[in-house]
Coordinates of C-alpha atoms and ligand atoms in Angstrom, one line a residue:
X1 CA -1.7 -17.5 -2.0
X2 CA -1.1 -13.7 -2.3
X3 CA -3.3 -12.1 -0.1
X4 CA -5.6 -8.8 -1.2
X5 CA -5.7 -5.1 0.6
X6 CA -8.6 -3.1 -0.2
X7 CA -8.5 0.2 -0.4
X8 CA -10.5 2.7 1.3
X9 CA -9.3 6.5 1.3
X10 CA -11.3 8.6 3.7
X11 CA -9.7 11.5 1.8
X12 CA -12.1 14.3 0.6
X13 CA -9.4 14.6 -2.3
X14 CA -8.7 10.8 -2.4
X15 CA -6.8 10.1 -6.3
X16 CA -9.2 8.4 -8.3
X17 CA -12.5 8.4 -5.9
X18 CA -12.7 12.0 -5.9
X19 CA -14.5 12.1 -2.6
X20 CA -17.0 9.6 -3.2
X21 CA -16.6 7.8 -0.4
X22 CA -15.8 11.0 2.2
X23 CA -18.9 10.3 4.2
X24 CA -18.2 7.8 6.8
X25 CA -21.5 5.7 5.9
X26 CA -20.4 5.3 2.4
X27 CA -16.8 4.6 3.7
X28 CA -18.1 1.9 5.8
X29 CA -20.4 0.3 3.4
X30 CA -17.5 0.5 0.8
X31 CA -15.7 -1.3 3.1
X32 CA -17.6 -4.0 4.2
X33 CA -18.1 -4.5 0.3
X34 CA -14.7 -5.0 -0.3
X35 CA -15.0 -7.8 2.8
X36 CA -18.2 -9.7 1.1
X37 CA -15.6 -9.0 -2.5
X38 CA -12.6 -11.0 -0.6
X39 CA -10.5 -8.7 0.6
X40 CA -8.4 -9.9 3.6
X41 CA -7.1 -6.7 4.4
X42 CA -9.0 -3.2 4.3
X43 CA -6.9 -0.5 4.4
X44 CA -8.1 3.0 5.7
X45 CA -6.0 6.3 4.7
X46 CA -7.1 9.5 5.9
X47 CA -4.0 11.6 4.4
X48 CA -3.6 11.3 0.8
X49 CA 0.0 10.6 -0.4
X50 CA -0.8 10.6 -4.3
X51 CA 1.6 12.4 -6.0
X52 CA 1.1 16.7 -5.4
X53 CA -1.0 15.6 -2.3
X54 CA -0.5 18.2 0.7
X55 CA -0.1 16.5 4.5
X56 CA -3.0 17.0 7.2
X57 CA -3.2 17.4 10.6
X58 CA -3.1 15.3 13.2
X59 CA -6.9 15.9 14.5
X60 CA -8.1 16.1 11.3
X61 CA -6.7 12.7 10.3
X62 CA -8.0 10.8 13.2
X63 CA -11.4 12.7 13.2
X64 CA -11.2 10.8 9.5
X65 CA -9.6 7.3 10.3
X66 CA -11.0 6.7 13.6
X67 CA -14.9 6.2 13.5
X68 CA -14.6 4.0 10.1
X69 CA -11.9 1.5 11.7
X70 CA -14.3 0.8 14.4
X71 CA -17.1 0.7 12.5
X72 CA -15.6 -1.7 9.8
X73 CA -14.4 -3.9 13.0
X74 CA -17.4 -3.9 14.6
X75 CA -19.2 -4.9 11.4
X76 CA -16.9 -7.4 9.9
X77 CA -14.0 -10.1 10.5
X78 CA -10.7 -8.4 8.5
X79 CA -7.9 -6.9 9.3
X80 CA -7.9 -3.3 9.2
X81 CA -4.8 -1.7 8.3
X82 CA -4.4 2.3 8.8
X83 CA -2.6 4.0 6.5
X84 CA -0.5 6.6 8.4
X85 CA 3.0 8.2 9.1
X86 CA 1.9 9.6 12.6
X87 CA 2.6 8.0 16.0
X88 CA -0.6 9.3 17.3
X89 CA -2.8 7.9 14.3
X90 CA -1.1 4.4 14.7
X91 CA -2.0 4.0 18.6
X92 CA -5.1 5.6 18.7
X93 CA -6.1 3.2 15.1
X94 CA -5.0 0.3 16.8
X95 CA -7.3 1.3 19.9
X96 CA -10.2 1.3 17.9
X97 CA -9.4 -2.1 16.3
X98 CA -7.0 -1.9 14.0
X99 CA -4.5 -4.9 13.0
X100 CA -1.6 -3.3 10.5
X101 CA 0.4 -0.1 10.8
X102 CA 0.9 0.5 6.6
X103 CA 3.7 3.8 6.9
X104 CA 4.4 5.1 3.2
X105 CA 7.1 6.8 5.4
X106 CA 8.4 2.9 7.2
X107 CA 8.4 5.0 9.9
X108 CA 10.9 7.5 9.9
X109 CA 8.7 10.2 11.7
X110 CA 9.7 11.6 15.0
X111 CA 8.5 8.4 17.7
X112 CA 6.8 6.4 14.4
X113 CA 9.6 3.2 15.3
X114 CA 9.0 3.2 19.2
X115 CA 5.1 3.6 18.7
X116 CA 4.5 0.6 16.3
X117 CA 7.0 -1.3 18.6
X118 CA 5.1 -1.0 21.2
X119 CA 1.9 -1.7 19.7
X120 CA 2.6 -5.3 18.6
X121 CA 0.8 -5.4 15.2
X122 CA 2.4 -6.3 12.2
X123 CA 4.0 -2.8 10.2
X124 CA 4.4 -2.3 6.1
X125 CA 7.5 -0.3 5.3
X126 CA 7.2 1.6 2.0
X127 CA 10.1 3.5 0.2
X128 CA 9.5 6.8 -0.8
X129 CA 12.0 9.2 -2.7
X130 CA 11.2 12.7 -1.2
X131 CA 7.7 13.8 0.1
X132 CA 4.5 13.6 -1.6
X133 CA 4.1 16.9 -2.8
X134 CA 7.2 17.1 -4.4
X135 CA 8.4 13.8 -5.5
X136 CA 7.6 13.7 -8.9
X137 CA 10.1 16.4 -9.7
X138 CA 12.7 14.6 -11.2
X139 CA 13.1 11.4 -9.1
X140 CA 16.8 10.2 -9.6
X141 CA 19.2 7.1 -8.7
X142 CA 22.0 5.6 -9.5
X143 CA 20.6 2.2 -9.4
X144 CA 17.2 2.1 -8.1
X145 CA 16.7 -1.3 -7.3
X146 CA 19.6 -1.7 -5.1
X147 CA 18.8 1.7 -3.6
X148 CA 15.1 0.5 -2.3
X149 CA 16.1 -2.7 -1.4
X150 CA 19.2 -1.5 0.7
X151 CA 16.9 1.4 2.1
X152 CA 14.0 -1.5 3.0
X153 CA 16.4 -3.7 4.5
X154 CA 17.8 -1.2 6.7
X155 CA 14.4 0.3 7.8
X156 CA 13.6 -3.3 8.2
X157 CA 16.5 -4.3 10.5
X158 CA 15.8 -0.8 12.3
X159 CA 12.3 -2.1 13.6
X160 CA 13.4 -5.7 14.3
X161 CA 15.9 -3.8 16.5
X162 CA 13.1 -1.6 18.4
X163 CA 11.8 -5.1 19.3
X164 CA 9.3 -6.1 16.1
X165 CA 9.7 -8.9 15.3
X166 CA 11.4 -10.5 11.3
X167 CA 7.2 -12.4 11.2
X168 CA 5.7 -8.9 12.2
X169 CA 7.7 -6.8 9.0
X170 CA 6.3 -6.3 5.2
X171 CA 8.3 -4.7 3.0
X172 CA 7.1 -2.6 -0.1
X173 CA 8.8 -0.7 -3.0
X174 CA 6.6 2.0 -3.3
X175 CA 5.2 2.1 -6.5
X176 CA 4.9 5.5 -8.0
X177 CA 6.7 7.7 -4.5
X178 CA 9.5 9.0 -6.4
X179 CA 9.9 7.4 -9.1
X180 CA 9.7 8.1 -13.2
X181 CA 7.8 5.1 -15.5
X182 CA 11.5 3.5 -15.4
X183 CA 12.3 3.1 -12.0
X184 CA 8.5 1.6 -11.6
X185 CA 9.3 -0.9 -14.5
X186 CA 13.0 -1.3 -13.2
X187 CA 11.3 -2.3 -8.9
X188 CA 8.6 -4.2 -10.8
X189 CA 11.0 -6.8 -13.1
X190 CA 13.0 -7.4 -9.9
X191 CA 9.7 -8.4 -7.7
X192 CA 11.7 -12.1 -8.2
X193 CA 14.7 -10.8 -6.3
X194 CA 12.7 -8.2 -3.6
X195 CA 10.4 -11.3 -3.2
X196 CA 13.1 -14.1 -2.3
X197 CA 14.8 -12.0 0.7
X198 CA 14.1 -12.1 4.2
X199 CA 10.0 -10.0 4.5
X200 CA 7.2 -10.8 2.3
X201 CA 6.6 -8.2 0.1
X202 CA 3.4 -6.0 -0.5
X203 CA 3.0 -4.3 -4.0
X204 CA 0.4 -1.3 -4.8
X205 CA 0.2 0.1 -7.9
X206 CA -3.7 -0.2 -8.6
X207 CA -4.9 3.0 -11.0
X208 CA -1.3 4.8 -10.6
X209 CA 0.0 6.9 -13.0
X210 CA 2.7 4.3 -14.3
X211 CA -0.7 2.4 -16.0
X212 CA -2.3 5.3 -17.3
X213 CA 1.4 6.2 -19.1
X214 CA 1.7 2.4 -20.2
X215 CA -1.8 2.8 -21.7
X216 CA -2.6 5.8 -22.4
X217 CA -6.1 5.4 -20.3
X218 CA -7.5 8.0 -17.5
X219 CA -7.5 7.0 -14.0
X220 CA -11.3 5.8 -14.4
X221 CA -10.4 3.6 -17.0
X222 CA -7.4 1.7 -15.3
X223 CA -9.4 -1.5 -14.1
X224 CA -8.1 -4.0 -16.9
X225 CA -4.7 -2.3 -16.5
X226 CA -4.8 -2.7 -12.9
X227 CA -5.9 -6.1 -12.9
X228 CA -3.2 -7.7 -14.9
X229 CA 0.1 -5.8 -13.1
X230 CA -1.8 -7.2 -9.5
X231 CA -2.0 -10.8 -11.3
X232 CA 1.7 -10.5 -12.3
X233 CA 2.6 -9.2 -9.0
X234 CA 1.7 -12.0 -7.3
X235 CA 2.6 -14.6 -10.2
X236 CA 6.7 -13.0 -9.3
X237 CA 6.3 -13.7 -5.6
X238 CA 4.1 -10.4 -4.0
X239 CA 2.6 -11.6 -0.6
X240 CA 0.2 -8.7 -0.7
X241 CA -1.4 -6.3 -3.5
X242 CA -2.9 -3.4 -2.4
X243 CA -6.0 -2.4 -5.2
X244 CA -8.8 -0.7 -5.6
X245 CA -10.9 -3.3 -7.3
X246 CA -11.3 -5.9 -5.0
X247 CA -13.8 -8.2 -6.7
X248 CA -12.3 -8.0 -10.0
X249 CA -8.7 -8.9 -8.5
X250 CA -9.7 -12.1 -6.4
X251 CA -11.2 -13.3 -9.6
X252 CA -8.1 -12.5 -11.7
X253 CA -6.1 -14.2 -8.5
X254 CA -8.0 -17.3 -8.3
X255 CA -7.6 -18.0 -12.1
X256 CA -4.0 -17.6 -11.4
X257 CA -3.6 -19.8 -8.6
X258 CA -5.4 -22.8 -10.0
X259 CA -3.9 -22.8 -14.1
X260 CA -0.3 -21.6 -12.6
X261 CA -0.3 -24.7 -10.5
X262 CA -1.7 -26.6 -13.8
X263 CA 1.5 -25.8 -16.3
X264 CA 3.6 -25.4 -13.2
X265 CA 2.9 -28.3 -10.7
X266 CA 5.7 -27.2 -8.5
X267 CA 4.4 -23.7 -7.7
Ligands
LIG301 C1 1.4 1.9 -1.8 C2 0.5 3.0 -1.5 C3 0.2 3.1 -0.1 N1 0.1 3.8 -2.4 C4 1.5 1.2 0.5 N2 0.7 2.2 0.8 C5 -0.7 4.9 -2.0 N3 2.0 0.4 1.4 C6 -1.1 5.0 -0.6 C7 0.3 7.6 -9.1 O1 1.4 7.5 -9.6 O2 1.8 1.7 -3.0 N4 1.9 1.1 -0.8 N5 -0.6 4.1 0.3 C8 -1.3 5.8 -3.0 N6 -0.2 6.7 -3.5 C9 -0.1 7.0 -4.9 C10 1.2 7.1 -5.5 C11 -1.2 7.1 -5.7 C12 1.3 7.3 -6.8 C13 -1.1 7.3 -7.0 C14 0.2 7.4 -7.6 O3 -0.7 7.8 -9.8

């Protein structure tokens, strides 16, 4: 069954919670209702990485991560994943409890490979077309499915080489990083053909921009939106979504599981 990642931005400028959740109380608490919700996974960003967003430093980013992993994994039994491109971040998250490095970078940052490596927790490898600040401008590719998977794949084969190992990798297209409303539609038909290859795959595009332009709706108004591309995410094979609304999802998720298995006994 396709397992669910709660999100929890620590951002002050985090996309769609504009802050809310800034205060490391409220962080927490928004966490651990995500746990009671059914989330299996929580993860905790302190740099945002939405589209225009501006990169952080490395103090400021732990100073924001830090105190709410080990505060969620004192409070509650769920993996916490961090989301975070830098080698410091990782370690010093996985000090303080964390179970999932989640690099919207897979890693490519000076000592990012050799770091998770050596931590021995499981890694998510996202594609990305340019940086966040600027990767919106006129994303292009030939072919963009073969271009993600070929780039996963090899990112992929680059950490089983630094010693992770093939059970320890999830792979993820990278929903919205570089890409116009075609390329998303284009990464999300093929879920069937990223799903059957070697790494489970993990797919987030909860609230993101490629809803609101499919229905016309403002970020706040996303849920239904964001419900149904999670549900058919997992129906073509996802392992893991990554979403906002955690309640709403496992719902949506259980419905799935039980009348899929109904018209399709096989599944
Ligand atoms: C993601 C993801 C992530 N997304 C993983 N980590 C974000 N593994 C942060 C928009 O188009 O999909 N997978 N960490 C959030 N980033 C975005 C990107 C938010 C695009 C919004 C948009 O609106």
């Amino acid at each position: 069954m396709t397992r669910v990642m709660g999100i929890l931005n620590t951002t002050p400028d985090s996309f769609s919670d504009g802050g809310l959740w800034a205060d490391r109380n409220h962080a927490v608490e928004h966490a651990l209702a995500m746990v009671s919700a059914g989330a299996d996974i929580i993860d905790v960003g302190g740099e945002s990485t939405r589209p225009g967003a501006r990169s952080i430093g490395v103090q400021e980013e732990m100073d924001r991560v830090l105190p709410v992993v080990e505060a969620i994994v004192a409070q509650a039994t769920v993996t916490v994943s961090v989301d975070t491109s830098k080698p410091e971040v990782m370690k010093a998250a996985v000090a303080a409890g964390a179970g999932l490095v989640n690099d919207v970078f897979a890693l490519r940052q000076d000592g990012a490979l050799e770091t998770a490596a050596g931590l021995g927790v499981p890694v998510c490898l996202m594609h990305m077309q340019g940086r966040p600040r600027d990767m919106q401008s006129d994303p292009r590719y030939a072919d963009v499915v073969t271009e993600v998977e070929a780039f996963l794949v090899e990112r992929a084969l680059a950490c089983e080489a630094a010693g992770i190992s093939r059970a320890r990798i999830l792979i993820d297209p990278g929903f919205g990083f570089g890409k116009s409303l075609q390329h998303n539609i284009d990464l999300f038909r093929a879920l069937p053909r990223l799903c059957g290859g070697d790494y489970p795959v993990l797919v987030g595009v909860s609230r993101k921009s490629m809803l609101g332009a499919l229905t016309g709706k403002p970020v706040e108004d996303r849920l239904a939106a964001s419900v149904a591309a999670a549900v058919l995410a997992a129906r073509h094979g996802a392992a893991v979504v990554r979403v906002h609304d955690v309640a709403e999802t496992v719902d949506a998720l259980k419905v799935l599981q039980v009348l899929e298995t109904a018209v399709h006994p096989s599944r």
